[in-house]
Amino acid sequence: MTDMTYTIALMGNPNTGKSTLFNVLTGLRQHTGNWPGKTVTHAEGECRHRGALYRIVDLPGTYSLYSNSADEEVARDFLLFQRPDVTVVVVDATALERNLNLALQVLEMTDRVIIAINLMDEAKKKGIHINTKKLAVKLGVPVVPISARNREGIDALLDTVDAMAHGRINTTPLSIRYSPEIERGIAKLLPLVKDVMGDTYPARWIALRLLDGDASLLQALKQPPQPLIKEGNAYACCGSVKSV
């Protein structure tokens, strides 16, 4: 019997310790290369927990999902088209307010999100206390404190990932409300987006990006990027194979 494999995306701002977490989770079971048609590094690996196999994808560090750069397009497209089973947003405990900007954008795209508050050891040194339970209630998704480099909180994070991947966690993500003018524009576009896209993609988020004139998103929707398929120690895409 073949193991069920779940896809876990790691997202976060640069310098949040996201790649450190990736290395802790995957160890030597990882591969690197470039995303198809991009000069952006692609890294993914495997992790086993409680009998399940997880494909861990380390997405590029970004400050937003507004497609202002190749890194942002890669991260956006992966969430939108590959629809990972769980997205772990890694945030810096010492710069929480700034880091939550990306987390809120992710919550607009998917409800299968876990917030991993990293660098808790640094926050403690600076006298910063974070009430993770209250934050989880506010955001409507699980919040797990960790210190990736010290391997603290990793089991709790994996247990939460396991519970969400297997449908044992229901989330109610915080929905950002914009100005009345923007909300009216979203309301007008929503029926059109749902009529064309169905329930496959996050209609409200797409309507918001269309209002912002996101030409890159329009192009991606017309021609979705091809997923990477692992073949042994290589990745195949669009008929070509890239060794890593």
CSV table of C-alpha atoms in Angstrom, one decimal:
chain,number,residue,atom,x,y,z
A,1,MET,CA,0.0,0.0,0.0
A,2,THR,CA,1.4,3.4,-1.1
A,3,ASP,CA,1.8,6.0,1.6
A,4,MET,CA,-0.5,9.0,1.4
A,5,THR,CA,1.7,12.1,0.7
A,6,TYR,CA,0.6,15.5,1.9
A,7,THR,CA,2.1,18.7,0.6
A,8,ILE,CA,3.2,21.3,3.1
A,9,ALA,CA,4.2,24.8,1.9
A,10,LEU,CA,6.6,26.9,4.1
A,11,MET,CA,6.1,30.7,3.6
A,12,GLY,CA,7.5,33.7,5.3
A,13,ASN,CA,9.4,37.0,5.1
A,14,PRO,CA,13.2,36.8,4.5
A,15,ASN,CA,15.2,36.2,7.6
A,16,THR,CA,12.5,34.6,9.7
A,17,GLY,CA,14.3,31.2,10.0
A,18,LYS,CA,12.0,29.6,7.4
A,19,SER,CA,14.8,27.7,5.7
A,20,THR,CA,16.3,26.7,9.0
A,21,LEU,CA,12.9,25.1,9.8
A,22,PHE,CA,12.9,23.4,6.4
A,23,ASN,CA,16.4,21.9,7.1
A,24,VAL,CA,15.3,20.7,10.5
A,25,LEU,CA,12.2,19.0,9.1
A,26,THR,CA,13.8,17.4,6.0
A,27,GLY,CA,17.4,16.8,7.1
A,28,LEU,CA,19.3,15.3,4.1
A,29,ARG,CA,16.0,14.3,2.4
A,30,GLN,CA,15.9,17.4,0.2
A,31,HIS,CA,16.4,18.5,-3.4
A,32,THR,CA,17.1,21.9,-4.9
A,33,GLY,CA,16.9,23.5,-8.4
A,34,ASN,CA,15.1,26.3,-10.1
A,35,TRP,CA,11.4,26.9,-10.5
A,36,PRO,CA,10.3,26.3,-14.2
A,37,GLY,CA,11.1,29.4,-16.3
A,38,LYS,CA,12.4,31.3,-13.2
A,39,THR,CA,15.8,32.0,-11.7
A,40,VAL,CA,14.2,31.5,-8.3
A,41,THR,CA,15.6,28.6,-6.3
A,42,HIS,CA,13.3,25.7,-5.7
A,43,ALA,CA,13.8,23.5,-2.6
A,44,GLU,CA,11.7,20.7,-1.4
A,45,GLY,CA,12.2,17.6,0.8
A,46,GLU,CA,10.4,14.9,2.7
A,47,CYS,CA,9.5,14.4,6.3
A,48,ARG,CA,7.7,11.5,8.1
A,49,HIS,CA,5.5,12.0,11.2
A,50,ARG,CA,3.0,9.7,12.8
A,51,GLY,CA,3.2,7.3,9.9
A,52,ALA,CA,2.4,9.9,7.2
A,53,LEU,CA,4.8,11.2,4.5
A,54,TYR,CA,5.0,14.9,4.0
A,55,ARG,CA,6.4,16.8,1.0
A,56,ILE,CA,7.8,20.0,2.3
A,57,VAL,CA,8.2,22.9,-0.2
A,58,ASP,CA,10.3,25.8,0.9
A,59,LEU,CA,8.8,28.8,-1.0
A,60,PRO,CA,10.9,31.9,-1.6
A,61,GLY,CA,11.0,34.4,1.2
A,62,THR,CA,8.7,37.3,0.3
A,63,TYR,CA,7.1,40.3,2.0
A,64,SER,CA,3.9,40.0,0.0
A,65,LEU,CA,2.0,38.1,-2.6
A,66,TYR,CA,1.4,41.1,-4.9
A,67,SER,CA,3.5,39.7,-7.8
A,68,ASN,CA,6.0,42.5,-7.7
A,69,SER,CA,8.9,40.1,-8.2
A,70,ALA,CA,9.6,36.6,-9.5
A,71,ASP,CA,9.8,35.4,-5.9
A,72,GLU,CA,6.3,36.7,-5.1
A,73,GLU,CA,4.9,35.2,-8.3
A,74,VAL,CA,6.3,31.8,-7.5
A,75,ALA,CA,4.9,31.8,-3.9
A,76,ARG,CA,1.5,33.1,-5.1
A,77,ASP,CA,1.3,30.6,-8.0
A,78,PHE,CA,2.1,27.7,-5.7
A,79,LEU,CA,-0.6,28.5,-3.3
A,80,LEU,CA,-3.1,29.3,-6.0
A,81,PHE,CA,-2.5,26.4,-8.4
A,82,GLN,CA,-0.9,23.6,-6.4
A,83,ARG,CA,-3.1,24.1,-3.3
A,84,PRO,CA,-0.9,22.6,-0.6
A,85,ASP,CA,-2.7,20.5,2.1
A,86,VAL,CA,-1.2,22.9,4.7
A,87,THR,CA,0.6,26.2,4.5
A,88,VAL,CA,2.9,27.0,7.4
A,89,VAL,CA,3.6,30.8,7.6
A,90,VAL,CA,6.8,31.3,9.5
A,91,VAL,CA,7.0,34.7,11.3
A,92,ASP,CA,9.6,36.3,13.5
A,93,ALA,CA,8.6,36.7,17.1
A,94,THR,CA,10.7,39.8,17.5
A,95,ALA,CA,9.0,41.6,14.5
A,96,LEU,CA,5.5,40.1,14.7
A,97,GLU,CA,3.5,43.1,13.4
A,98,ARG,CA,5.5,43.5,10.3
A,99,ASN,CA,5.5,39.7,9.5
A,100,LEU,CA,1.8,39.3,10.0
A,101,ASN,CA,1.2,41.3,6.9
A,102,LEU,CA,2.1,38.3,4.7
A,103,ALA,CA,0.2,36.0,7.0
A,104,LEU,CA,-3.0,38.0,6.5
A,105,GLN,CA,-2.5,37.8,2.7
A,106,VAL,CA,-2.1,34.0,2.9
A,107,LEU,CA,-5.3,33.8,4.9
A,108,GLU,CA,-7.1,35.5,2.1
A,109,MET,CA,-6.0,32.7,-0.3
A,110,THR,CA,-6.5,29.5,1.8
A,111,ASP,CA,-8.0,28.5,5.2
A,112,ARG,CA,-5.5,25.6,5.7
A,113,VAL,CA,-2.9,27.7,7.4
A,114,ILE,CA,-0.7,27.4,10.5
A,115,ILE,CA,1.3,30.3,11.9
A,116,ALA,CA,4.7,29.2,13.3
A,117,ILE,CA,6.1,31.9,15.5
A,118,ASN,CA,9.8,31.4,15.2
A,119,LEU,CA,12.8,32.9,17.2
A,120,MET,CA,10.9,32.6,20.5
A,121,ASP,CA,14.2,32.4,22.2
A,122,GLU,CA,15.2,35.8,20.8
A,123,ALA,CA,11.9,37.3,21.8
A,124,LYS,CA,12.4,36.0,25.4
A,125,LYS,CA,15.8,37.6,25.6
A,126,LYS,CA,14.2,40.9,24.5
A,127,GLY,CA,11.4,40.6,27.1
A,128,ILE,CA,8.8,40.1,24.4
A,129,HIS,CA,5.8,38.0,25.5
A,130,ILE,CA,3.3,36.7,22.8
A,131,ASN,CA,0.0,35.3,23.9
A,132,THR,CA,-0.3,32.6,21.2
A,133,LYS,CA,-3.7,31.4,22.3
A,134,LYS,CA,-5.3,34.9,21.9
A,135,LEU,CA,-3.5,35.4,18.6
A,136,ALA,CA,-4.9,32.0,17.3
A,137,VAL,CA,-8.4,33.1,18.3
A,138,LYS,CA,-8.0,36.4,16.5
A,139,LEU,CA,-6.5,35.0,13.4
A,140,GLY,CA,-8.8,31.9,13.3
A,141,VAL,CA,-6.0,29.5,12.7
A,142,PRO,CA,-3.5,27.5,14.8
A,143,VAL,CA,-0.5,29.4,16.2
A,144,VAL,CA,2.5,27.4,17.3
A,145,PRO,CA,5.6,28.9,19.0
A,146,ILE,CA,8.9,27.4,17.9
A,147,SER,CA,12.7,28.0,17.9
A,148,ALA,CA,13.8,26.2,14.8
A,149,ARG,CA,17.5,26.4,15.4
A,150,ASN,CA,17.1,25.0,18.9
A,151,ARG,CA,14.6,22.4,17.7
A,152,GLU,CA,12.1,23.6,20.2
A,153,GLY,CA,8.4,23.3,19.4
A,154,ILE,CA,9.0,21.2,16.3
A,155,ASP,CA,7.0,18.2,17.5
A,156,ALA,CA,4.1,20.4,18.5
A,157,LEU,CA,4.2,22.0,15.0
A,158,LEU,CA,4.3,18.6,13.3
A,159,ASP,CA,1.4,17.4,15.4
A,160,THR,CA,-0.6,20.4,14.3
A,161,VAL,CA,0.3,19.9,10.7
A,162,ASP,CA,-0.7,16.2,11.0
A,163,ALA,CA,-4.1,17.2,12.5
A,164,MET,CA,-4.8,19.8,9.8
A,165,ALA,CA,-3.7,17.5,7.0
A,166,HIS,CA,-6.0,14.8,8.2
A,167,GLY,CA,-9.0,17.1,8.6
A,168,ARG,CA,-9.0,17.2,12.4
A,169,ILE,CA,-8.7,21.0,12.6
A,170,ASN,CA,-11.3,23.4,11.4
A,171,THR,CA,-10.3,27.0,10.8
A,172,THR,CA,-12.2,30.3,10.6
A,173,PRO,CA,-9.5,32.7,9.1
A,174,LEU,CA,-9.8,36.4,9.8
A,175,SER,CA,-11.3,38.2,6.8
A,176,ILE,CA,-9.9,41.6,6.2
A,177,ARG,CA,-12.5,44.2,5.4
A,178,TYR,CA,-11.5,47.1,3.1
A,179,SER,CA,-12.9,50.5,2.5
A,180,PRO,CA,-16.6,50.7,1.4
A,181,GLU,CA,-15.5,51.6,-2.2
A,182,ILE,CA,-13.2,48.5,-2.4
A,183,GLU,CA,-15.8,46.2,-0.9
A,184,ARG,CA,-18.4,47.4,-3.4
A,185,GLY,CA,-16.0,46.6,-6.2
A,186,ILE,CA,-15.3,43.1,-4.8
A,187,ALA,CA,-19.1,42.5,-4.5
A,188,LYS,CA,-19.6,43.4,-8.2
A,189,LEU,CA,-16.8,41.2,-9.3
A,190,LEU,CA,-17.4,38.2,-7.1
A,191,PRO,CA,-20.3,36.7,-9.2
A,192,LEU,CA,-18.3,37.1,-12.4
A,193,VAL,CA,-15.2,35.5,-10.9
A,194,LYS,CA,-17.3,32.6,-9.5
A,195,ASP,CA,-19.1,32.1,-12.8
A,196,VAL,CA,-15.8,31.8,-14.7
A,197,MET,CA,-13.6,30.1,-12.1
A,198,GLY,CA,-16.1,28.1,-10.1
A,199,ASP,CA,-15.0,27.1,-6.6
A,200,THR,CA,-11.6,26.0,-7.6
A,201,TYR,CA,-9.8,29.3,-6.7
A,202,PRO,CA,-10.3,31.9,-3.9
A,203,ALA,CA,-12.9,34.1,-5.6
A,204,ARG,CA,-12.7,37.1,-3.2
A,205,TRP,CA,-8.9,37.2,-3.3
A,206,ILE,CA,-9.0,37.1,-7.2
A,207,ALA,CA,-11.6,39.9,-7.3
A,208,LEU,CA,-9.3,42.0,-5.0
A,209,ARG,CA,-6.3,41.4,-7.2
A,210,LEU,CA,-8.3,42.2,-10.4
A,211,LEU,CA,-9.3,45.5,-8.8
A,212,ASP,CA,-5.7,46.2,-8.2
A,213,GLY,CA,-5.0,45.6,-11.9
A,214,ASP,CA,-2.7,42.6,-11.4
A,215,ALA,CA,-1.8,41.7,-15.0
A,216,SER,CA,0.6,39.0,-13.8
A,217,LEU,CA,-2.3,37.1,-12.2
A,218,LEU,CA,-4.4,37.4,-15.3
A,219,GLN,CA,-1.6,35.8,-17.3
A,220,ALA,CA,-1.2,33.1,-14.8
A,221,LEU,CA,-4.9,32.3,-14.8
A,222,LYS,CA,-4.8,32.0,-18.6
A,223,GLN,CA,-1.8,29.7,-18.5
A,224,PRO,CA,-1.3,28.1,-15.1
A,225,PRO,CA,2.3,27.1,-14.4
A,226,GLN,CA,3.1,23.4,-14.7
A,227,PRO,CA,3.8,21.6,-11.4
A,228,LEU,CA,7.2,20.0,-10.8
A,229,ILE,CA,7.1,16.2,-10.7
A,230,LYS,CA,9.8,14.3,-8.9
A,231,GLU,CA,11.4,11.5,-10.9
A,232,GLY,CA,14.1,9.8,-8.8
A,233,ASN,CA,16.7,12.5,-8.1
A,234,ALA,CA,15.4,14.8,-10.8
A,235,TYR,CA,12.4,17.1,-11.5
A,236,ALA,CA,10.4,16.9,-14.7
A,237,CYS,CA,8.3,19.8,-16.0
A,238,CYS,CA,6.7,20.4,-19.3
A,239,GLY,CA,8.5,17.4,-20.8
A,240,SER,CA,12.0,18.3,-19.7
A,241,VAL,CA,14.0,16.9,-16.8
A,242,LYS,CA,16.2,19.0,-14.5
A,243,SER,CA,18.7,17.1,-12.3
A,244,VAL,CA,19.2,18.5,-8.8
